[in-house]
CSV table of C-alpha atoms in Angstrom, one decimal:
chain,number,residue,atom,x,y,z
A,285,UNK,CA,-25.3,58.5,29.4
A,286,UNK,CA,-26.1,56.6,26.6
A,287,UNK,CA,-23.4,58.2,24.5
A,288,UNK,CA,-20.6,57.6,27.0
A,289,UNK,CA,-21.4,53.9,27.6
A,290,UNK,CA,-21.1,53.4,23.5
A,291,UNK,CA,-18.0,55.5,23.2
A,292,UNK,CA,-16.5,53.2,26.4
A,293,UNK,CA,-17.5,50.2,25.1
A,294,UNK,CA,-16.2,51.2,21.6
A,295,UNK,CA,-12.3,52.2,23.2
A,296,UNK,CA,-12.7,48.7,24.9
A,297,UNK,CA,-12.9,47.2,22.1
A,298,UNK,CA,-10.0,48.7,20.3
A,299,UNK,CA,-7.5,48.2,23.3
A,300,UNK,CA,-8.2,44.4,22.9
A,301,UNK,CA,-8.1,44.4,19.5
A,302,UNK,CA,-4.4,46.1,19.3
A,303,UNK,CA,-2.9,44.9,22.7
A,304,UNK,CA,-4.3,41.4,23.0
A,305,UNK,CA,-2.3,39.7,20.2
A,306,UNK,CA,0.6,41.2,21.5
A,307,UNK,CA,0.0,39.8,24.8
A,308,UNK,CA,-1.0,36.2,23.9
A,309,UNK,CA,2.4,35.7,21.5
A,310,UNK,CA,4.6,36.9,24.5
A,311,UNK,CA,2.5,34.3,26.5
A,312,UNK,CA,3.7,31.6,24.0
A,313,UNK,CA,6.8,29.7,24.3
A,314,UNK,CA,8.7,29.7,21.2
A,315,UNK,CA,8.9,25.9,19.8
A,316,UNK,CA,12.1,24.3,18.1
A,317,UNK,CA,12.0,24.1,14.4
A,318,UNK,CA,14.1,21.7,12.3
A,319,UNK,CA,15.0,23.4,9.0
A,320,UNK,CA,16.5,19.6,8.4
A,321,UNK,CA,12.7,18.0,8.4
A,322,UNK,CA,10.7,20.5,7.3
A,323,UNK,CA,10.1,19.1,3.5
A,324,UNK,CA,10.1,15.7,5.0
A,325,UNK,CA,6.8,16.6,7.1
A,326,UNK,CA,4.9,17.5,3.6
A,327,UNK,CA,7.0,15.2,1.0
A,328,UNK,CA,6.9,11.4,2.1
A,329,UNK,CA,8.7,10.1,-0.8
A,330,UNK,CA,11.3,13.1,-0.8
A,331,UNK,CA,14.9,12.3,-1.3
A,332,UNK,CA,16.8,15.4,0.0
A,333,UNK,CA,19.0,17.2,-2.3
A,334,UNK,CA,22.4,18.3,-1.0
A,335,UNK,CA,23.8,22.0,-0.4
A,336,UNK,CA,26.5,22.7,-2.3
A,337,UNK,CA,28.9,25.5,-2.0
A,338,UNK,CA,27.4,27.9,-4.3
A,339,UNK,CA,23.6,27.3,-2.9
A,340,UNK,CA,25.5,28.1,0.6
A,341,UNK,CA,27.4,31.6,-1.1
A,342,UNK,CA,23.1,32.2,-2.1
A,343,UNK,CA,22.2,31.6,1.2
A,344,UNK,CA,24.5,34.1,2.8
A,345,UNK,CA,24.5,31.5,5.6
A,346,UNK,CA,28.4,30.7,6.8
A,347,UNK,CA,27.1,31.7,10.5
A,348,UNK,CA,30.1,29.2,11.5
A,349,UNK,CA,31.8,26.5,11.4
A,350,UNK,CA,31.8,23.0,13.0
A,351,UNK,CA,34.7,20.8,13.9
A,352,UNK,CA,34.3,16.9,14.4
A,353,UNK,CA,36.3,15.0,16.1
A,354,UNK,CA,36.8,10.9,16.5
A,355,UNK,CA,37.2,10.2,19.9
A,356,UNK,CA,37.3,5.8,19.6
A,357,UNK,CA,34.5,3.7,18.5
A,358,UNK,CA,31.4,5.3,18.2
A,359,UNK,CA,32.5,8.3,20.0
A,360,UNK,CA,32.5,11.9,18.5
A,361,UNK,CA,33.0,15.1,19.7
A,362,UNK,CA,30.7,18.1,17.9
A,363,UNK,CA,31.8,21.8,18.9
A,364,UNK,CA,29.8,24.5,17.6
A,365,UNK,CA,30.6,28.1,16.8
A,366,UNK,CA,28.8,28.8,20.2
A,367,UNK,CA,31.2,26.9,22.7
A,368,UNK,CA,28.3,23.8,22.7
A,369,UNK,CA,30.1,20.0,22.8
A,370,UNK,CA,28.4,17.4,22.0
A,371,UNK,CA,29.8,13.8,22.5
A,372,UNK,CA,28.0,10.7,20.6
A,373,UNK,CA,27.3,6.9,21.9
A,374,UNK,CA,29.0,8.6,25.0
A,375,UNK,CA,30.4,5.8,27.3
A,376,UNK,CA,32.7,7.4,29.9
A,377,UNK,CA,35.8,5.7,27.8
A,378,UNK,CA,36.3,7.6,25.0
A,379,UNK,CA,35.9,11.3,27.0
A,380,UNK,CA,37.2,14.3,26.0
A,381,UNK,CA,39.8,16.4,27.4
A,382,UNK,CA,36.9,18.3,29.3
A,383,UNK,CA,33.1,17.4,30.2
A,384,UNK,CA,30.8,17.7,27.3
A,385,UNK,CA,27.6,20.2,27.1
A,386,UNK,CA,25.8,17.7,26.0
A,387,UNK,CA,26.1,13.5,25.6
A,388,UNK,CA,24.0,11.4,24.0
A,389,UNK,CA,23.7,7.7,24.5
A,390,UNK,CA,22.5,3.7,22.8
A,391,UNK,CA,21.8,1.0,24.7
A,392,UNK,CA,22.5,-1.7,22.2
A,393,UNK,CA,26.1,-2.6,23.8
A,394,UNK,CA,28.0,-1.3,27.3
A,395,UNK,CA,30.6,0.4,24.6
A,396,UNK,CA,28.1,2.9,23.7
A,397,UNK,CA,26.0,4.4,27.0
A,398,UNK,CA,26.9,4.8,30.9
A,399,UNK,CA,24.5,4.8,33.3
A,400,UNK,CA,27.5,6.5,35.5
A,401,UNK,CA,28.0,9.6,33.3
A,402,UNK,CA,30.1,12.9,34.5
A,403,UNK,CA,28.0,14.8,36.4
A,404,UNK,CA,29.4,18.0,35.0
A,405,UNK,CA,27.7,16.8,32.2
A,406,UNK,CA,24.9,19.6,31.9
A,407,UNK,CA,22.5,17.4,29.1
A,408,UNK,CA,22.5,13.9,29.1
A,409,UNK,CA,20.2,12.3,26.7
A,410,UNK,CA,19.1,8.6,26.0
A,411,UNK,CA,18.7,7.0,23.1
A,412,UNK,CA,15.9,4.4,24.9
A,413,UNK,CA,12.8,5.5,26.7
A,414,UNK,CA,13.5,5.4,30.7
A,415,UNK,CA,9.4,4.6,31.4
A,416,UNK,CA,8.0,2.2,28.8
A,417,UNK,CA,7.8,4.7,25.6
A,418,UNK,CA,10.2,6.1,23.1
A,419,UNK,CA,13.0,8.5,23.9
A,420,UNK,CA,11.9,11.9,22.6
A,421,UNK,CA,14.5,14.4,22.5
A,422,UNK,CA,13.5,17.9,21.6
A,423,UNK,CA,15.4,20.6,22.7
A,424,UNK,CA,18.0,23.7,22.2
A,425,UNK,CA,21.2,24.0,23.8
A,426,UNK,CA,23.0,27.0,22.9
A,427,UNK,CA,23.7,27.3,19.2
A,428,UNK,CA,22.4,23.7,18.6
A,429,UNK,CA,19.0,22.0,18.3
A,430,UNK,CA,19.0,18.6,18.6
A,431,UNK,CA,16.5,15.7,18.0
A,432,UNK,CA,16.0,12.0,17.9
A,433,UNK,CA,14.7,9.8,15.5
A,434,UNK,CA,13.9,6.2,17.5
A,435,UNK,CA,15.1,2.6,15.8
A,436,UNK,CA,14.5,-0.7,17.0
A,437,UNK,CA,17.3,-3.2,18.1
A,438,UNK,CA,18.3,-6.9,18.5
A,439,UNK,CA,17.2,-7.9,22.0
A,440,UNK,CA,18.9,-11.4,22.1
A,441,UNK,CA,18.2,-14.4,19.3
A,442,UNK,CA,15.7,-13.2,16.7
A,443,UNK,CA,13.4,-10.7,19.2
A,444,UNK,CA,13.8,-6.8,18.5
A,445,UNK,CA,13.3,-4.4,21.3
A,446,UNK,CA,11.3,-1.3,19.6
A,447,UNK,CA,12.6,2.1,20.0
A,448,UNK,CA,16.0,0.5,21.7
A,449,UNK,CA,18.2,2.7,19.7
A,450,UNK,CA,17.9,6.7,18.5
A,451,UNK,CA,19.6,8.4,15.3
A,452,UNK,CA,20.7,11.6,16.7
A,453,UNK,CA,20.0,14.7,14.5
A,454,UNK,CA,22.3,17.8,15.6
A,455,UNK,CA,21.2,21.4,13.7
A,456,UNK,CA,23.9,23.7,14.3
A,457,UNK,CA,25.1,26.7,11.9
A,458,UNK,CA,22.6,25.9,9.2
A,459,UNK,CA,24.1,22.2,9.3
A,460,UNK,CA,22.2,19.0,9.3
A,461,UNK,CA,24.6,16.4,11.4
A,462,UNK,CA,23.6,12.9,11.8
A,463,UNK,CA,24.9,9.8,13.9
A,464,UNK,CA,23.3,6.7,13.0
A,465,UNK,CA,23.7,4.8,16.3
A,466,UNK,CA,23.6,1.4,16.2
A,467,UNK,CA,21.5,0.6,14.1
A,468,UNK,CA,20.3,-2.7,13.5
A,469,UNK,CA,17.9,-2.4,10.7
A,470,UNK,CA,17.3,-0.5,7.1
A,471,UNK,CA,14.6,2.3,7.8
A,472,UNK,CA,11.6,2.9,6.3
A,473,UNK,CA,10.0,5.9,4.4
A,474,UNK,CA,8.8,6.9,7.9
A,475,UNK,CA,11.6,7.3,9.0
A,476,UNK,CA,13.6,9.2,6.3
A,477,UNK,CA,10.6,11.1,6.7
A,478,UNK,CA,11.4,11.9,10.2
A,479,UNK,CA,14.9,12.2,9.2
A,480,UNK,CA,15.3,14.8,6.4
A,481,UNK,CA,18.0,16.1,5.2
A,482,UNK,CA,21.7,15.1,6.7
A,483,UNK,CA,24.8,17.3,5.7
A,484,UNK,CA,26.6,15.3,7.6
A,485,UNK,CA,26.4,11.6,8.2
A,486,UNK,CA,28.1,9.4,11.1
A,487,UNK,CA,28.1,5.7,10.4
A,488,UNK,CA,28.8,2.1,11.8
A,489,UNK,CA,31.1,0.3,9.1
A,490,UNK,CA,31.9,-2.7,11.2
A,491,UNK,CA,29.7,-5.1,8.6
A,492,UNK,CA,27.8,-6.9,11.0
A,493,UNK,CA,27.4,-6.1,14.2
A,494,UNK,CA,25.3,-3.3,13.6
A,495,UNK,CA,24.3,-4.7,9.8
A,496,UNK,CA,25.8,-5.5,7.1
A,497,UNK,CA,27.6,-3.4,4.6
A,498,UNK,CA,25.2,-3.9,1.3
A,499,UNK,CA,22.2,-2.5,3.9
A,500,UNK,CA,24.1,-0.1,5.3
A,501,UNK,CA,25.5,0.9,1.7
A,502,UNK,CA,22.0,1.4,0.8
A,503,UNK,CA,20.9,3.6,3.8
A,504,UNK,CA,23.8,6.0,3.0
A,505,UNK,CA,22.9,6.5,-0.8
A,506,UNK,CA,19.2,7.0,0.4
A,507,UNK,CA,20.6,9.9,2.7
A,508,UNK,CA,22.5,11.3,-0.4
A,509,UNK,CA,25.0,13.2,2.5
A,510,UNK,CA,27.6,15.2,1.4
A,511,UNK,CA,30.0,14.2,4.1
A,512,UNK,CA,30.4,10.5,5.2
A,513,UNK,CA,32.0,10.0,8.2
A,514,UNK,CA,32.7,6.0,9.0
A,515,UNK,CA,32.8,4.8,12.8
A,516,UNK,CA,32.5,1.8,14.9
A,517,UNK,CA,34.8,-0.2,12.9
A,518,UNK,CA,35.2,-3.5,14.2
A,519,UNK,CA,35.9,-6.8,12.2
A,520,UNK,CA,36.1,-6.5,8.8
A,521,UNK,CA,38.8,-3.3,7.1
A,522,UNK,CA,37.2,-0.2,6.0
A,523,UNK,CA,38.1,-1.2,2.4
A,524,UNK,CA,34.8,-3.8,2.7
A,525,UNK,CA,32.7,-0.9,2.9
A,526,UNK,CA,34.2,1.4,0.7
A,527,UNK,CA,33.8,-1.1,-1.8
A,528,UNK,CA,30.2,-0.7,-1.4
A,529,UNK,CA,30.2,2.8,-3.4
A,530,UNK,CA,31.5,3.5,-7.1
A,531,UNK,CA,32.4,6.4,-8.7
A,532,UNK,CA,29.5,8.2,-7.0
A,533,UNK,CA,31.7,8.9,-4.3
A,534,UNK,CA,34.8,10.6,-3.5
A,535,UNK,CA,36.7,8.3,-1.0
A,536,UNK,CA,40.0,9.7,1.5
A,537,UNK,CA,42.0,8.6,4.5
A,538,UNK,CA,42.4,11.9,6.2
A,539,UNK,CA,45.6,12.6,8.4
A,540,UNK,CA,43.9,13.9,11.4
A,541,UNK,CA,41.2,12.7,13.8
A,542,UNK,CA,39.2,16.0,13.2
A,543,UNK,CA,37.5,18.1,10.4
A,544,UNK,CA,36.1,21.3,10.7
A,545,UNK,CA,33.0,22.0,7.9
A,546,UNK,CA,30.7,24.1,7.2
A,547,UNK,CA,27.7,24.7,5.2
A,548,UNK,CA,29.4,26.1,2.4
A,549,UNK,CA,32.4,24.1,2.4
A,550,UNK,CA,30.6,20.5,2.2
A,551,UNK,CA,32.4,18.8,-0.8
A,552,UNK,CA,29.6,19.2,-4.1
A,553,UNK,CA,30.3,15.4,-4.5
A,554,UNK,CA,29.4,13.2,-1.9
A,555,UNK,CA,32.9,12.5,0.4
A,556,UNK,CA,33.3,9.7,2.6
A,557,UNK,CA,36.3,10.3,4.7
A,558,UNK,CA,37.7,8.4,7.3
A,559,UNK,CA,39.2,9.8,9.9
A,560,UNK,CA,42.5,9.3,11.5
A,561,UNK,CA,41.9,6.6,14.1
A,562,UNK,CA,38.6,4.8,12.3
C-alpha cells in the first residue's frame, strides 16, 4: 500500500510538472510589444539611430509595404499590407473614399476630432481621456499596433490642459510611423523615452499655431526620422520651415499626394518631403 501511494504521488507530480506550464501560457493573453520603444524603456538618454536600406536587406524584413496619403490638414490616410486604414486628426472633412479601420482624433481645434464620427468606423480612438485621466491606447488591429504617447495643450490664455493631445505611434511592417498631433509644446526626455524610434514622422509646419518652427525644428532633429512628412500648414509657406534644416536634410516637393515606403526603402539621409497638397 505503501508503495503504490509513493509511486501515485510520484506520477502526480510529474503530470504537473510537464503539463502545467503548458496550461498556464495558453491561459495568458498575449500582450502587444513595440519593437519602436523597446531601447527607450532601458536607455533614457537614447537617441534612436535610423534603419537604413542595407540594415533592412540584414534584417530580411520587407514584410510589406505602406502607402501614405494626404487627405487636407492634419489628415492622413495609413494602409497597411494587411487591408488596415488608418486616418489621423480624423474630422469627418477630410474622409476617404471609404470608412477607415481605424481613426484617431485631438481635441486641440474642431479641424482635428468629431464627436459625430462614421459609424462604420470599426476603432475610434481619442487623443484626450473621456473620464478625467489620460487617453491610453494599446491595441492591435490587423497587421498594425498602435499606441499613444499623451501631450499637454493650450486651454485658453496661458492655462495648459494636461494630456489634451496624443502623438500617435502606428507599428506596421516593421515600420515605426508617427503623427505628432498638435502639439503645443517641446517634449521632454520622458517622452522621447516613451516615444522611441520613428521611421516615419508626421508634422505640423504651420509656425505657430501648434509652435513655432525653431521648436519644432528641434523636436524633428531629436527624432532623427528618416522620412519627414509636413502637415497642417497654415499661415506661414513651407519654405519657413524648411529653412529650419541645413544640409542634414534632403528636402523635395513630391508630385503626388501619396508615398508608399517601406522599411528598406527609407531614404539613408533624412528626407523631408512634402506632399502634393501640403
Amino acid at each position: 500500500m505503501m508503495l503504490r501511494y509513493f509511486v501515485y504521488t510520484f506520477a502526480a507530480i510529474w503530470l504537473i510538472h510537464v503539463f502545467w506550464p503548458s496550461v498556464a501560457h495558453a491561459q495568458q493573453q498575449p500582450a502587444a510589444a513595440s519593437q519602436c520603444q523597446a531601447i527607450a524603456r532601458a536607455l533614457p538618454q537614447a537617441t534612436f539611430a535610423r534603419f537604413t536600406p542595407a540594415a533592412a536587406t540584414k534584417r530580411q524584413t520587407a514584410v510589406g509595404e505602406v502607402t501614405i496619403s494626404y487627405l487636407g490638414h492634419s489628415t492622413f490616410l495609413i494602409e497597411t499590407p494587411g487591408g488596415i486604414s488608418i486616418a489621423t486628426d480624423y474630422n469627418g472633412w477630410f474622409a476617404p473614399s471609404s470608412p477607415p479601420t481605424v481613426a484617431t482624433m485631438n481635441k486641440a481645434h474642431a479641424s482635428h476630432y468629431t464627436l459625430t464620427p462614421d459609424p462604420a468606423i470599426e476603432n475610434v480612438l481619442h487623443g484626450w481621456g473621456d473620464n478625467g485621466r489620460p487617453a491610453r491606447h494599446d491595441l492591435v488591429v490587423g497587421d498594425a499596433y498602435i499606441r499613444n504617447v499623451t501631450t499637454d495643450i493650450r486651454a485658453g490664455g496661458a492655462a495648459m490642459e494636461h494630456d489634451g493631445n496624443s502623438i500617435f505611434i502606428f507599428e506596421v511592417a516593421d515600420l515605426c510611423v508617427g503623427h505628432l498631433g498638435h502639439l503645443h509644446h517641446e517634449l521632454d526626455d520622458s517622452h522621447y523615452r516613451q516615444i522611441g524610434r520613428l521611421d516615419v514622422l508626421m508634422v505640423p509646419v504651420d509656425g505657430g499655431l501648434t509652435m513655432g518652427a525653431e521648436s519644432m525644428s528641434r523636436v524633428v532633429s531629436r527624432l532623427r526620422s528618416s522620412l519627414i512628412l509636413p502637415m497642417h500648414r497654415r499661415g506661414p509657406p513651407i519654405d519657413a520651415f524648411l529653412d529650419m534644416f541645413g544640409d542634414d536634410y534632403d528636402k523635395r516637393f513630391a508630385d503626388s499626394a501619396s508615398i508608399t515606403v517601406s522599411l528598406r526603402s527609407l531614404p539613408s539621409k533624412p528626407l523631408i518631403y512634402i506632399l502634393k497638397g501640403v
